[in-house]
Each structure stands twice: as structure tokens, then as C-alpha cells.
Amino acid sequence: MSETVIDQPIDRSGMKVSDEVAIEIVGMNKWFGEFHVLRDIDLTVYKGERIVVCGPSGSGKSTLIRCINRLEEHQKGRIAVDGVELTSDLKNIDKIRSEVGMVFQHFNLFPHLTILENCTLAPIWVRKTPKKEAEADAMRFLTKVRIPEQADKYPGQLSGGQQQRVAIARALCMRPKIMLFDEPTSALDPEMIKEVLDTMIELAEEGMTMICVTHEMGFAQAVANRVIFMDQGQIVEQNEPKAFFNNPQSERTKLFLSQILGH
Amino acid sequence: MAGAGSFRREMLEAQAPPAARTGRLRWLQENLFSSWPSALLTLLSLAAILWLVAHVWPWFAHSVWDAGSLTECRAIIRETWGEGASGACFAVIRERWQQFLFGFYPRELYWRPTLAFVLMFVALAPILFAELPRRLRWFAVAFPGIAYWLLWGGPASVPLAVYAGFAIAWLVHRAVAARSSELVALVVAVAAMILWWLHLAGPVARALPILELQPVGSSRFGGFTLSLVIGVTGIAFSLPLGILLALGRRSQMFFVTTMCVGFIEFIRGVPLITLLLVASFLLNIFLPPGTNFDIILRVIIMVTLFASAYMAEVIRGGLAALPRGQYEAADALGLDYWKATRLIIMPQALKISIPGIVNTFIGLFKDTTLVAIIGLLDPIGLTTAIRADTNWNGIVWELYGFVALLFFLCCYGMSQYSQYLERKLRTGQR
């Protein structure tokens, strides 16, 4: 796996992560049938924090972030997002989902709607934003991800990188407090990875709370406050990126890093 | 340097594709005579077509349009074209076409079904073609009432009282929802609507007889009017019912799923004829004595239920074809179940299901001819009646051909529309 070169590393010194808690996960467990996919996860994410989650496939990293907005249901422990605890109460779930943006590996844009409609749908129907306002908003975010000229096209007419940037804009249109990225660049051609990462870096610079599941170690080094390494459904090691990459503690982490950075 | 590598100094410019090979001769050569076997097949096909036309054409060419009976027809053909000549006797169509279209509807009132037929297209247009102003769709909402009033006659207050039920439900829902939960409001609203229909709508409609048209009983309905009434109503109701059943079948709630699966499997497992016979003979036994439950209404209910079971399975196929990511993306944006279904899931699932949906529509429309078995005089029922007439005893091709043509026009129209819709909704390509 080649390391993507990031040409605009963030100045981390001026960015103070607050003491306010954005997400709190305590003793969380999840099973898929008999398979214990997440084991005793404890994780506190502070507002403005940028966390990169990495680990071998099947280690539960996607499942972990999908539990945060209840795309997967956890069976034990508690998760609170922005002070609201995730229970089976549908009202709570919808409230949390409208505060948490998510970007998927396969974009999951709505193919029957134009790019603009993709971006305005949730603000209009969930936030009850007037259509005009929602469209102006959407155009602002599309400009931000540098594809305002594609607004009237359909997702099927865009390249993968463009689609993923639309997906980011779509999530941003809901003005989320937290953004979750589930391997946002894994389905992209190498040439398109950078355009998506650049967008994510801009977002990080603005102080968005982000949790990214990714294999882009260059991105982790440039942007993250904290890198979490997962294996077999557990958090094996977490540290700030410099220490994580230069001085990994666990043998499992060392092996993983040597495999993805070793060539 | 001895290496095998090479590199390009300049990139090539894009060029226009080579000029397309056009011209009729070229087309003929490429499509019909590209090789000896294909040339041979072309000639054989041509010969087969010519042979067919040569045998069928005289039947049309010798047709008689003006005669009082089949015997008279045959005499005219013999006189004009000589002994042994065959010809069509379209005189029967000329004599009976009004019956084919309107059944035994009073002759002086033919304008009413005709107007209803024309208005049907006015109502359909804004639904079928999204380019038309959305406000026109209100006419589509009003159309069922107007059509009922035109076809069956009676005071306009009857359909108005039925519509009032919906208005009452809406008002009750709004009033209750303000004070209580959504579910309670829904239940109370539906209860109020049913109470209104059962106990108040009738007396109110009778008390205020406005815009009275001469009533026409269901027994006088027949011909293509009957087919259209059953077919169009069945189509209009089976789609929403099918959508609900398909959603119910995929629901997480045990009882909803069980009921939907049970309904679908039962209805699909039973021949339509049995359902129609139940509607015709058995329903009245189970209903309280004295209730007069219109036979056309009973047939419409059965046909609708039957088609909706098939529709549910067609739509379930569309739902299953949607990637899970679409559901997840809708969920992740905070859309609740009904909004996600309406805005994200259904538009895509229905688009995928268009061929199957139209297939079911066409099947339903043709199945309306089965009502001939329970004694309703749809075009097929009329054909039997006409052939029993001594004047036309023995005539077959002309009658069934005419009925086939009527149905073919409608079904072909539906098929063409579905293809137009598929082309229009294609958003994938660059």
C-alpha cells in the first residue's frame, strides 16, 4: 500500500481540542450472531478532535463507527452522542443521525436525484429548511468541495472522486456536529484519492469533529490528533500520530505498521 | 542505449470517428444480405410473409360492411367475387359496435361514458407526464368521483359525500394529532371516516340531492366500458395496495409480515375465476340480508386484490434489487422510515420494477374478460350473446378479431408508455 503524499500538513499547534465531550462510548459490546465483533470498547471523543481508526480488515473498525449513528445496534454498554444516549427510542436515533454526518466507502449517493437534490433532500425534509435556502446552502458546500458546476448532473455521470466529494457535501448540508468517514477513499482510483483527502483536510482545518476509518497513513500523520489501532474487535493501541507511527508499543501494531508502511 | 523501453514525446489529439457508412443499399447489404446463408434466410422470410398476406388479404378485400345477417353477407360475397370466395363479414361490427363499446347503456346517454373516457385522459396526463403542472393532479383526485357520477348517474352528492369522508378524516387527524400521538390520531381519523361512510354519508347525500343525473344500473353496463371500469379501477388501486403489501412483507414487525405473506400467498395461489365466482355467488350469502352490494364493485374488489398480490411481489423484487447502501445513506441523513421509503427507496424500486408493474397491469386488464364467466356482458360475454343471435350464428373471426384489436390498442399503449418512462428515468449514463 503506497502512502499518499499530503502537501498541506495542518498546523496543529494552534488548534486546541476542547474538553467538551462529543462522543462517549463505555463498555460497548456487539455480536453478529455468535461472532463477538466489538469487545469492551471504551472511547471518548472530544469536540474538534480528529481521530483516525486503522486496523486489519475484519477488526471491527467500520462496525464501531456505524454503531455511533445506529446503523448497527450495540448490545451491551452505552454510547452517548452530544449528550444524547443511543437507546432503541426512534426519536433519539433520528436526532443523533441528523447531528452526525456519514460518508461511505461506496458513496451511496441517490442515483435518481441530481447532485443538488442529493444535497438538499435531508435539509428540506428533516430540518424543514425552505427549498430556496437549502439550495443556496447546498451550492455553498458544493463550491467548497469544488464541484458547483456539476449541481444539475446525476451521480452516475460523475467520477468516483467527484461522487465522494458530493457525498461529503451532502453530509455537510445537514450542518453536522460530527463527521464519520467509513473508508472514504478505499473504492477510488489512486488519482482521485488526493482530491477527496484534500477536501477532508480542509474540513479538519475548520475544526470539525471527525472519526475516519482509513488506510491512508499519510492522512493520519497530517491531520489526526489521535490514531486508534483496532484488532479482533478491540482497541489495541491509541496515541497521537507521531508517537503512534514512530514508537508503537504493541507487537500487533508494530506488525500491522510494518506491513502497510514496509514497502 | 540498448534497452527495449520507449516513450512518447507528444500526446495524440482526439480525432472524429470514421464517417458512418450510410445509405439504404449499404443498410440492406449489412442487415439482410451480409452472407449467403443470411441472404437465403431473408428470401425465405419474404416468401413466408408474401404467402401469408396473399392468403389473408382476400378475406379483408372481400369484406362486407353492409348486411343484415351472416347469410346475406355470404350471398353478397358469392355474387361479387364468385363461388368459393371467402370474405369477412364486418357488417356485424357495424351493426353492433355501439353494444361492444357501451353494452346495454341507454343509447341517449352514450355521451356520459364517452365524456368519462375523455376526462380519464385529462386526469391521467399530469400523472403520466411530469412536465405538466403539478396542480392539474387535483383533477386526477376528483376524477373517480366525476366518473362515478357520470357512469352511474344519480345525485352528485353521493360521490361528494364519499370525498367528505376523506376531508373529515383529515380534519380529525389534524385536531387529534395536536393533542395526542401520531398513531392515535391516525386510528381516530380512520374510525371517524368509516363511521361517516357507514352511517351518515348515505342520509346526507339523500337529503341534499344536487346535480341529479338519470341513474343507470350496473346491470346495463357492458362491453368495453365495463372492461375499462374494472381494469382502470383495478390498476389504480392495485399499485398502492401492492406497494403497502411489499413493504409489509419486508417489515420487521412479526404480525404485519405474517399477514402480508399470508394474503399474498393465498391470493396468488387461487385462480382469479374462483375469486370472481366467490364475488358473484358467495359474497351475498355472508353479507347481512338486505344489503345490496353492487356486482361490479364486488368484481373490482376481487380483481384489485388479485392484481395487488402480484404487484407486491414485483415491487418486492425492485426493493430487493436496491443496494443496502441506499437504506443506510437515508438512515444516516436522519430520514425516518416513511420519508426514506417515499423519497429514496420507492422511486428507485418502482423504477426497477416498471417492466414487471406494466406486465401486471396488462395482465389485469386482459383478465377483466373473465367476468364473462360470471355472466357480465363484457366484450367476450357480448360475443357469445351475438353469436347466439340467429342472424349472426356461426360468425367467429370478425367478432373476436374486433375484441382483440380493442384490447391490443390499450395494452400496446401501456407498453409504449412504460418504455417511454424507462427511457426518461434513465439517469445512469454520462
XYZ file of C-alpha atoms in Angstrom:
693
model
C 0.000 0.000 0.000
C 1.577 3.240 -1.072
C 1.457 6.221 1.197
C -0.438 9.166 -0.194
C 1.556 12.331 -0.140
C -0.192 15.179 1.584
C 1.162 18.526 0.548
C -0.584 20.702 3.069
C 0.041 19.428 6.580
C -2.030 21.115 9.210
C -0.544 23.406 11.745
C -1.591 21.507 14.816
C -0.107 23.839 17.367
C -2.804 26.482 17.137
C -5.639 24.014 17.253
C -6.832 23.423 20.752
C -9.059 20.445 21.269
C -11.726 21.332 23.791
C -12.607 19.465 26.951
C -16.203 19.119 25.812
C -17.168 15.520 25.084
C -18.655 14.819 21.653
C -18.984 11.058 21.827
C -18.714 8.818 24.820
C -18.561 5.057 24.447
C -18.373 2.956 27.611
C -18.008 -0.818 27.784
C -19.645 -1.311 24.402
C -20.030 -4.839 23.021
C -21.546 -6.119 19.831
C -22.128 -9.525 18.342
C -23.040 -10.582 14.810
C -24.868 -13.774 15.695
C -22.288 -15.783 17.637
C -19.395 -13.660 16.441
C -18.150 -11.170 19.029
C -17.285 -8.316 16.712
C -16.721 -5.478 19.224
C -15.327 -6.217 22.658
C -15.438 -3.789 25.570
C -14.895 -0.622 23.605
C -14.196 2.470 25.716
C -13.690 5.637 23.741
C -14.190 9.299 24.468
C -14.049 11.741 21.578
C -13.714 15.441 22.372
C -15.170 18.231 20.297
C -12.890 19.212 17.457
C -10.896 16.027 17.722
C -9.802 14.235 14.560
C -9.437 10.527 15.070
C -8.156 8.026 12.553
C -9.125 4.405 13.126
C -6.996 1.785 11.408
C -6.547 -1.936 11.610
C -6.702 -5.094 9.521
C -9.931 -5.939 7.732
C -12.475 -7.616 9.954
C -11.117 -5.879 13.026
C -14.460 -4.141 13.675
C -13.409 -0.572 12.836
C -16.288 0.060 10.415
C -18.744 -1.563 12.789
C -17.502 0.716 15.558
C -18.287 3.926 13.712
C -21.523 2.502 12.333
C -22.634 1.959 15.937
C -22.209 5.667 16.603
C -25.150 6.570 14.364
C -27.015 3.332 14.957
C -26.564 1.824 11.526
C -25.554 -1.103 13.720
C -27.109 -1.754 17.098
C -24.827 -2.434 20.047
C -25.915 -4.999 22.579
C -24.043 -4.021 25.717
C -22.578 -0.854 27.166
C -23.582 2.684 26.362
C -22.989 5.235 23.625
C -23.837 8.880 24.078
C -23.521 11.335 21.221
C -23.526 15.012 22.107
C -25.056 14.125 25.452
C -27.904 12.078 23.955
C -27.779 8.391 24.765
C -28.446 5.917 21.979
C -31.331 3.703 23.009
C -33.965 2.000 20.913
C -36.008 5.213 21.136
C -36.513 6.179 17.482
C -36.719 9.884 18.278
C -33.267 9.827 19.858
C -31.860 7.872 16.943
C -33.198 10.312 14.354
C -31.953 13.255 16.407
C -28.466 11.802 16.631
C -28.426 10.866 12.966
C -29.281 14.388 11.939
C -26.334 15.678 14.007
C -23.852 13.103 12.752
C -22.784 13.152 9.109
C -21.560 9.989 7.462
C -19.504 9.331 4.344
C -19.473 5.787 2.996
C -16.895 3.739 1.125
C -19.252 3.367 -1.846
C -20.566 6.968 -1.709
C -24.222 5.817 -1.574
C -25.469 8.868 -3.433
C -29.103 8.676 -4.516
C -28.870 7.865 -8.220
C -32.384 9.066 -9.087
C -31.738 12.593 -7.787
C -29.471 15.294 -9.164
C -26.392 16.333 -7.216
C -28.230 19.387 -5.914
C -31.275 17.337 -4.908
C -28.994 14.852 -3.158
C -27.678 17.712 -1.061
C -30.978 19.456 -0.327
C -33.140 16.419 0.386
C -32.326 15.941 4.059
C -32.228 19.667 4.966
C -35.664 20.128 3.378
C -37.330 17.011 4.783
C -35.557 16.605 8.128
C -34.544 20.148 9.055
C -37.561 21.745 7.329
C -35.306 24.300 5.659
C -37.113 26.275 2.933
C -36.165 24.972 -0.511
C -34.507 28.187 -1.728
C -32.372 28.425 1.373
C -31.438 24.742 1.228
C -30.362 25.130 -2.394
C -28.235 28.178 -1.670
C -26.668 26.276 1.205
C -26.033 23.236 -0.951
C -24.383 25.349 -3.644
C -22.093 26.813 -0.997
C -20.978 23.369 0.113
C -20.654 22.135 -3.456
C -18.405 25.111 -4.134
C -16.436 24.199 -1.054
C -15.799 20.694 -2.399
C -15.058 22.330 -5.772
C -17.816 20.881 -7.953
C -20.548 23.529 -8.116
C -20.727 23.127 -11.905
C -21.983 19.548 -11.538
C -25.056 20.515 -9.493
C -27.605 19.559 -12.138
C -25.992 16.296 -13.181
C -26.862 12.867 -11.843
C -24.435 10.863 -9.673
C -23.966 8.295 -12.455
C -22.419 10.998 -14.623
C -19.632 11.831 -12.160
C -16.288 10.195 -11.467
C -15.733 8.332 -8.226
C -13.743 11.149 -6.655
C -16.390 13.684 -7.596
C -19.128 11.442 -6.211
C -17.327 11.103 -2.914
C -16.917 14.880 -2.672
C -20.657 15.239 -3.318
C -21.254 12.718 -0.540
C -19.185 14.889 1.784
C -21.116 17.998 0.717
C -24.395 16.136 1.217
C -23.426 15.265 4.779
C -22.226 18.824 5.463
C -25.533 20.309 4.288
C -27.104 18.956 7.470
C -24.612 21.083 9.463
C -23.473 18.049 11.459
C -21.509 18.403 14.671
C -19.596 15.196 13.993
C -18.490 13.576 10.751
C -17.884 9.857 10.351
C -15.853 8.596 7.404
C -16.031 4.884 6.611
C -13.046 4.138 4.355
C -13.883 7.111 2.118
C -11.034 6.523 -0.323
C -10.944 2.727 -0.497
C -13.140 2.481 -3.592
C -11.315 5.209 -5.505
C -8.659 5.162 -8.209
C -5.299 6.360 -6.906
C -5.535 9.601 -8.860
C -8.817 10.504 -7.169
C -7.789 9.740 -3.611
C -5.973 13.017 -3.216
C -8.913 15.222 -4.215
C -11.064 13.576 -1.560
C -8.349 13.721 1.095
C -7.791 17.408 0.354
C -11.467 18.057 0.996
C -11.268 16.159 4.264
C -8.186 18.102 5.309
C -9.980 21.396 4.692
C -12.780 20.157 6.868
C -10.342 19.220 9.609
C -8.786 22.667 9.428
C -12.163 24.189 10.222
C -12.314 22.255 13.485
C -14.866 19.598 12.566
C -15.001 16.627 14.922
C -14.077 13.700 12.699
C -13.657 9.967 13.025
C -12.107 8.403 9.936
C -11.686 4.735 9.252
C -8.934 4.739 6.660
C -5.758 3.104 5.444
C -4.307 6.453 4.356
C -1.485 6.722 6.847
C -0.283 9.929 5.247
C -3.616 11.484 6.051
C -3.409 10.181 9.606
C 0.024 11.730 10.082
C -1.015 15.044 8.616
C -4.417 15.522 10.192
C -5.182 13.282 13.133
C -4.938 14.224 16.789
C -5.169 10.602 17.675
C -4.710 7.319 15.871
C -6.552 4.240 17.087
C -5.432 0.771 16.104
C -8.025 -1.978 16.308
C -7.678 -5.721 16.021
C -10.122 -8.543 16.760
C -12.816 -6.144 17.857
C -10.685 -4.372 20.437
C -8.843 -1.109 20.670
C -5.270 -2.350 20.810
C -3.391 0.915 20.869
C -4.124 4.614 20.625
C -1.766 7.531 20.627
C -1.051 10.831 18.954
C 0.180 10.154 15.421
C 3.886 10.913 15.855
C 4.244 8.534 18.766
C 1.941 6.004 17.159
C 3.959 5.726 13.978
C 7.440 6.214 15.389
C 7.138 4.319 18.591
C 4.314 1.758 18.534
C 4.033 -0.175 21.783
C 2.093 -3.324 20.975
C 3.615 -6.140 18.901
C 0.368 -6.346 16.906
C 0.612 -2.651 15.991
C 4.247 -2.991 15.005
C 3.419 -5.902 12.701
C 0.488 -4.029 11.146
C 2.529 -0.870 10.586
C 5.419 -2.795 9.118
C 3.017 -4.427 6.682
C 1.326 -1.278 5.442
C 4.323 1.032 5.519
C 7.003 -1.532 4.818
C 7.384 -1.066 1.090
C 21.141 2.676 -25.363
C 20.147 -0.925 -25.870
C 17.019 -1.006 -23.673
C 13.596 -2.036 -25.001
C 11.796 0.933 -23.494
C 10.169 3.705 -25.457
C 8.396 6.920 -24.641
C 6.114 9.391 -26.337
C 7.115 13.000 -26.812
C 3.714 14.321 -27.845
C 0.237 13.179 -26.857
C -2.187 12.407 -29.684
C -5.105 14.736 -30.303
C -8.611 13.246 -30.246
C -9.992 12.658 -33.730
C -13.525 12.375 -35.101
C -14.700 8.791 -35.650
C -14.590 7.491 -39.249
C -17.618 8.602 -41.251
C -20.552 6.287 -40.619
C -21.447 4.048 -43.505
C -24.874 5.148 -44.567
C -27.257 4.695 -47.470
C -30.115 2.276 -47.987
C -28.167 -0.119 -50.133
C -25.480 -0.303 -47.506
C -28.114 -0.988 -44.834
C -29.650 -3.747 -46.958
C -26.305 -5.326 -47.515
C -25.291 -5.222 -43.870
C -28.558 -6.347 -42.351
C -30.197 -8.597 -44.904
C -27.577 -9.873 -47.328
C -24.356 -9.914 -45.354
C -23.621 -13.543 -46.292
C -25.081 -16.370 -48.399
C -26.979 -18.036 -45.523
C -28.377 -14.702 -44.380
C -29.446 -13.823 -47.936
C -31.191 -17.177 -48.166
C -32.989 -16.617 -44.848
C -34.055 -13.154 -45.978
C -35.579 -14.556 -49.150
C -37.324 -17.368 -47.282
C -38.783 -14.909 -44.764
C -40.001 -12.672 -47.569
C -41.658 -15.644 -49.244
C -43.369 -16.624 -45.979
C -44.674 -13.105 -45.459
C -45.940 -12.876 -49.028
C -47.662 -16.238 -48.728
C -49.430 -15.163 -45.527
C -50.518 -11.823 -46.947
C -51.716 -13.450 -50.175
C -53.967 -15.746 -48.177
C -55.296 -13.266 -45.663
C -55.658 -10.261 -47.935
C -58.639 -11.522 -49.991
C -60.534 -12.048 -46.732
C -60.155 -8.342 -45.994
C -60.557 -7.266 -49.628
C -63.838 -9.174 -49.979
C -65.218 -7.842 -46.710
C -68.855 -6.812 -46.493
C -69.849 -3.888 -44.298
C -73.490 -3.603 -45.131
C -75.689 -6.615 -44.485
C -78.348 -7.740 -42.016
C -77.171 -11.267 -41.355
C -74.358 -13.719 -41.974
C -76.360 -15.428 -44.735
C -76.819 -12.087 -46.503
C -73.089 -11.440 -46.181
C -72.251 -14.761 -47.777
C -74.720 -14.159 -50.613
C -73.175 -10.774 -51.379
C -69.658 -12.242 -51.411
C -70.739 -15.057 -53.695
C -72.388 -12.608 -56.101
C -69.488 -10.191 -56.219
C -66.474 -12.457 -56.075
C -67.797 -15.723 -57.395
C -68.399 -19.166 -55.917
C -65.923 -20.297 -53.261
C -64.585 -16.815 -52.451
C -64.073 -16.092 -48.773
C -64.573 -12.698 -47.185
C -65.015 -11.022 -43.854
C -68.444 -10.067 -42.693
C -67.749 -6.834 -40.851
C -71.396 -5.940 -41.067
C -71.771 -7.445 -37.634
C -69.300 -4.939 -36.213
C -71.087 -2.127 -37.984
C -74.398 -3.251 -36.525
C -73.167 -3.969 -33.010
C -70.208 -1.683 -32.375
C -72.159 0.516 -30.007
C -73.028 -2.540 -27.964
C -69.391 -3.566 -27.966
C -68.405 -0.191 -26.594
C -71.282 0.610 -24.247
C -73.093 -2.658 -23.525
C -76.760 -2.002 -22.771
C -76.201 1.541 -21.583
C -79.173 3.721 -22.645
C -78.488 4.906 -26.159
C -79.394 8.554 -25.499
C -76.883 8.625 -22.615
C -73.838 7.378 -24.569
C -72.313 10.814 -24.066
C -71.794 10.087 -20.386
C -69.378 7.141 -20.665
C -67.750 8.895 -23.628
C -67.169 12.041 -21.588
C -65.876 9.963 -18.677
C -63.474 8.253 -21.097
C -62.153 11.567 -22.401
C -61.838 13.013 -18.901
C -59.859 9.918 -17.904
C -57.083 11.026 -20.245
C -57.248 14.552 -18.842
C -56.836 13.074 -15.353
C -54.075 10.679 -16.396
C -51.985 13.208 -18.309
C -50.499 15.080 -15.321
C -49.696 11.750 -13.638
C -48.110 10.171 -16.691
C -46.179 13.209 -17.846
C -44.255 15.019 -15.131
C -43.705 18.044 -17.386
C -47.323 19.126 -16.915
C -48.114 21.448 -13.995
C -48.491 19.561 -10.715
C -51.627 21.491 -9.862
C -53.501 19.555 -12.579
C -53.140 16.481 -10.372
C -56.055 17.726 -8.294
C -58.230 16.807 -11.229
C -56.893 13.264 -11.026
C -58.065 13.216 -7.406
C -61.518 14.463 -8.385
C -61.821 12.196 -11.415
C -63.001 8.973 -9.685
C -65.953 10.885 -8.210
C -66.772 12.567 -11.511
C -66.505 9.281 -13.401
C -68.770 7.518 -10.897
C -71.330 10.290 -11.179
C -71.261 10.268 -14.984
C -71.397 6.489 -15.344
C -73.945 5.524 -12.715
C -75.797 8.846 -12.557
C -77.814 9.841 -9.501
C -77.171 12.969 -7.441
C -73.610 14.365 -7.378
C -73.947 14.465 -3.598
C -73.167 10.729 -3.377
C -69.530 10.946 -4.568
C -69.241 14.276 -2.748
C -70.295 12.586 0.499
C -67.608 9.956 -0.068
C -64.984 12.656 -0.574
C -66.287 14.399 2.524
C -65.228 11.278 4.439
C -61.603 11.934 3.463
C -61.920 15.592 4.399
C -63.370 14.609 7.777
C -60.522 12.148 8.336
C -58.007 14.885 7.555
C -59.652 17.383 9.911
C -59.976 14.841 12.718
C -56.378 13.785 12.238
C -55.219 17.368 12.494
C -57.284 18.061 15.572
C -56.231 14.905 17.417
C -52.576 14.982 16.347
C -52.211 18.365 18.017
C -53.155 16.847 21.371
C -52.070 13.245 21.075
C -49.609 10.980 19.274
C -49.479 10.361 15.531
C -50.713 6.781 15.852
C -53.756 7.688 17.970
C -54.643 10.465 15.542
C -54.429 8.060 12.595
C -56.665 5.467 14.243
C -59.252 8.038 15.340
C -59.275 9.648 11.889
C -59.837 6.332 10.099
C -62.568 5.405 12.592
C -64.302 8.751 12.028
C -64.092 8.278 8.264
C -65.608 4.784 8.393
C -68.377 5.910 10.758
C -69.217 8.760 8.408
C -69.368 6.462 5.403
C -71.427 3.777 7.102
C -73.996 5.864 8.937
C -74.016 9.475 7.828
C -72.842 9.730 4.209
C -75.947 7.978 2.809
C -78.615 10.056 4.615
C -76.705 13.288 3.978
C -76.359 12.515 0.256
C -80.052 11.661 0.013
C -81.041 14.788 1.897
C -79.136 17.059 -0.479
C -79.752 15.741 -3.980
C -77.839 18.170 -6.173
C -76.992 17.938 -9.880
C -79.039 14.815 -10.376
C -78.310 12.697 -13.451
C -80.587 9.936 -14.642
C -79.402 6.822 -12.778
C -78.144 3.857 -14.773
C -77.960 0.489 -13.017
C -74.934 -1.785 -13.061
C -76.958 -4.407 -14.945
C -76.893 -2.177 -18.029
C -73.110 -1.896 -18.023
C -71.279 -3.954 -20.570
C -68.895 -4.002 -23.455
C -65.641 -2.170 -23.406
C -66.980 0.365 -20.902
C -67.233 -2.435 -18.360
C -63.718 -3.680 -19.141
C -62.349 -0.159 -18.714
C -64.241 0.492 -15.478
C -62.941 -2.726 -13.919
C -59.478 -2.511 -15.465
C -58.740 1.143 -14.721
C -60.066 0.974 -11.164
C -58.159 -2.238 -10.562
C -54.956 -0.714 -11.914
C -55.387 2.475 -9.901
C -55.873 0.625 -6.608
C -53.625 -2.394 -7.073
C -50.441 -0.317 -7.305
C -50.728 1.455 -3.920
C -52.044 -1.731 -2.311
C -49.176 -3.705 -3.838
C -46.654 -1.171 -2.514
C -48.078 -1.466 1.002
C -48.059 -5.270 0.824
C -44.466 -5.326 -0.438
C -43.366 -3.007 2.370
C -45.339 -5.068 4.856
C -43.703 -8.253 3.690
C -40.268 -6.750 4.387
C -41.342 -5.225 7.681
C -39.616 -6.064 10.956
C -42.956 -6.437 12.716
C -43.963 -10.076 13.011
C -47.720 -9.698 12.620
C -47.505 -7.287 9.709
C -45.138 -9.607 7.864
C -47.215 -12.693 8.595
C -50.432 -11.069 7.449
C -48.898 -9.740 4.255
C -47.222 -13.040 3.392
C -50.432 -14.911 4.155
C -52.501 -12.593 1.991
C -50.081 -12.630 -0.936
C -49.579 -16.382 -0.914
C -53.283 -17.104 -0.555
C -54.418 -14.752 -3.308
C -51.654 -15.827 -5.681
C -52.411 -19.468 -5.046
C -56.044 -19.186 -6.073
C -57.295 -18.824 -9.664
C -58.929 -15.475 -10.406
C -62.011 -17.333 -11.612
C -62.599 -18.749 -8.144
C -62.370 -15.278 -6.635
C -64.844 -13.972 -9.212
C -67.231 -16.826 -8.531
C -66.970 -16.081 -4.825
C -67.740 -12.445 -5.599
C -70.685 -13.467 -7.739
C -72.346 -16.201 -5.699
C -70.973 -16.436 -2.207
C -70.469 -12.887 -1.008
C -74.174 -12.166 -0.754
C -74.639 -15.201 1.467
C -72.163 -13.880 4.013
C -73.402 -10.308 3.960
C -76.331 -9.299 6.175
C -79.624 -9.920 4.347
C -80.969 -6.939 2.515
C -77.607 -5.385 1.725
C -77.262 -4.827 -1.973
C -73.597 -4.972 -2.760
C -73.111 -3.981 -6.366
C -71.787 -6.797 -8.554
C -69.356 -4.543 -10.438
C -67.971 -3.266 -7.143
C -67.521 -6.838 -5.923
C -65.706 -7.793 -9.108
C -63.490 -4.706 -8.892
C -62.528 -5.595 -5.318
C -61.583 -9.142 -6.288
C -59.632 -8.104 -9.384
C -57.800 -5.440 -7.363
C -56.883 -7.852 -4.571
C -55.717 -10.403 -7.107
C -53.534 -7.948 -9.016
C -52.159 -6.369 -5.829
C -50.738 -9.713 -4.688
C -48.777 -9.980 -7.928
C -47.872 -6.307 -7.753
C -46.487 -6.796 -4.248
C -44.112 -9.490 -5.466
C -42.992 -7.417 -8.445
C -42.245 -4.451 -6.195
C -40.538 -6.676 -3.629
C -38.183 -7.653 -6.432
C -37.408 -3.969 -7.000
C -36.854 -3.424 -3.284
C -34.520 -6.400 -3.091
C -32.504 -5.068 -6.025
C -31.670 -1.833 -4.197
C -28.226 -1.858 -2.603
C -28.209 -1.741 1.203
C -26.189 1.445 0.981
C -29.259 3.363 -0.169
C -31.133 2.460 3.014
C -28.061 3.271 5.094
C -27.482 6.628 3.439
C -31.128 7.576 4.005
C -30.891 6.465 7.641
C -27.605 8.265 8.182
C -29.172 11.537 6.999
C -31.848 11.231 9.676
C -34.782 10.461 7.377
C -37.427 8.418 9.181
C -38.854 5.199 7.713
C -41.735 6.754 5.773
C -39.684 9.638 4.393
C -36.861 7.320 3.373
C -39.357 4.989 1.730
C -41.164 7.759 -0.112
C -38.174 9.818 -1.217
C -35.335 7.341 -1.627
C -36.449 3.724 -1.686
C -39.742 3.674 -3.590
C -38.755 5.920 -6.514
C -35.834 3.613 -7.229
C -37.623 0.335 -6.506
C -40.565 1.334 -8.692
C -38.240 2.378 -11.483
C -36.566 -1.016 -11.413
C -39.969 -2.699 -11.347
C -41.545 -0.777 -14.244
C -41.488 -3.714 -16.704
C -42.997 -6.042 -14.109
C -45.576 -3.495 -12.973
C -46.766 -2.809 -16.512
C -46.789 -6.546 -17.142
C -49.154 -6.960 -14.199
C -51.298 -4.036 -15.374
C -51.653 -5.556 -18.826
C -52.435 -8.952 -17.330
C -55.066 -7.418 -15.064
C -56.657 -5.546 -17.934
C -56.936 -8.659 -20.066
C -58.171 -10.702 -17.108
C -61.223 -8.450 -16.905
C -62.632 -10.566 -19.755
C -63.014 -13.394 -17.231
C -66.081 -11.638 -15.850
C -67.896 -13.126 -18.848
C -67.876 -16.380 -16.865
C -69.998 -14.915 -14.085
C -72.447 -13.562 -16.611
C -71.331 -9.952 -17.014
C -71.507 -8.773 -20.611
C -68.007 -7.559 -21.244
C -66.844 -7.749 -24.900
C -66.330 -11.508 -24.638
C -69.693 -12.013 -22.972
C -71.283 -9.937 -25.735
C -69.579 -12.009 -28.410
C -71.279 -15.093 -27.043
C -74.589 -13.268 -26.957
C -74.220 -12.024 -30.531
C -73.286 -15.448 -31.820
C -76.439 -16.799 -30.219
C -78.436 -14.415 -32.425
C -79.879 -16.345 -35.402
C -78.747 -13.611 -37.800
C -75.120 -13.939 -36.834
C -74.957 -17.573 -35.837
C -71.611 -19.018 -36.983
C -69.572 -15.823 -37.103
C -66.258 -16.081 -35.236
C -63.202 -14.338 -36.640
C -64.704 -10.904 -37.125
C -66.042 -10.667 -33.557
C -63.033 -11.985 -31.712
C -60.745 -10.053 -34.035
C -62.515 -6.832 -33.135
C -62.331 -7.554 -29.396
C -58.667 -8.477 -29.772
C -57.996 -5.195 -31.595
C -59.632 -3.139 -28.825
C -57.567 -4.861 -26.136
C -54.411 -4.771 -28.196
C -54.654 -0.994 -28.632
C -54.924 -0.448 -24.874
C -52.209 -2.909 -23.915
C -49.840 -1.722 -26.627
C -50.397 1.834 -25.406
C -49.432 0.827 -21.862
C -46.370 -0.985 -23.113
C -45.237 2.005 -25.165
C -45.729 4.326 -22.218
C -43.659 2.089 -19.962
C -40.812 2.149 -22.474
C -41.002 5.925 -22.677
C -40.906 6.098 -18.894
C -37.893 3.794 -18.672
C -36.003 5.936 -21.179
C -36.913 9.101 -19.327
C -35.883 7.825 -15.915
C -32.523 6.540 -17.072
C -30.050 8.718 -15.207
C -27.009 6.485 -15.153
C -25.008 7.188 -18.255
C -22.659 10.045 -18.853
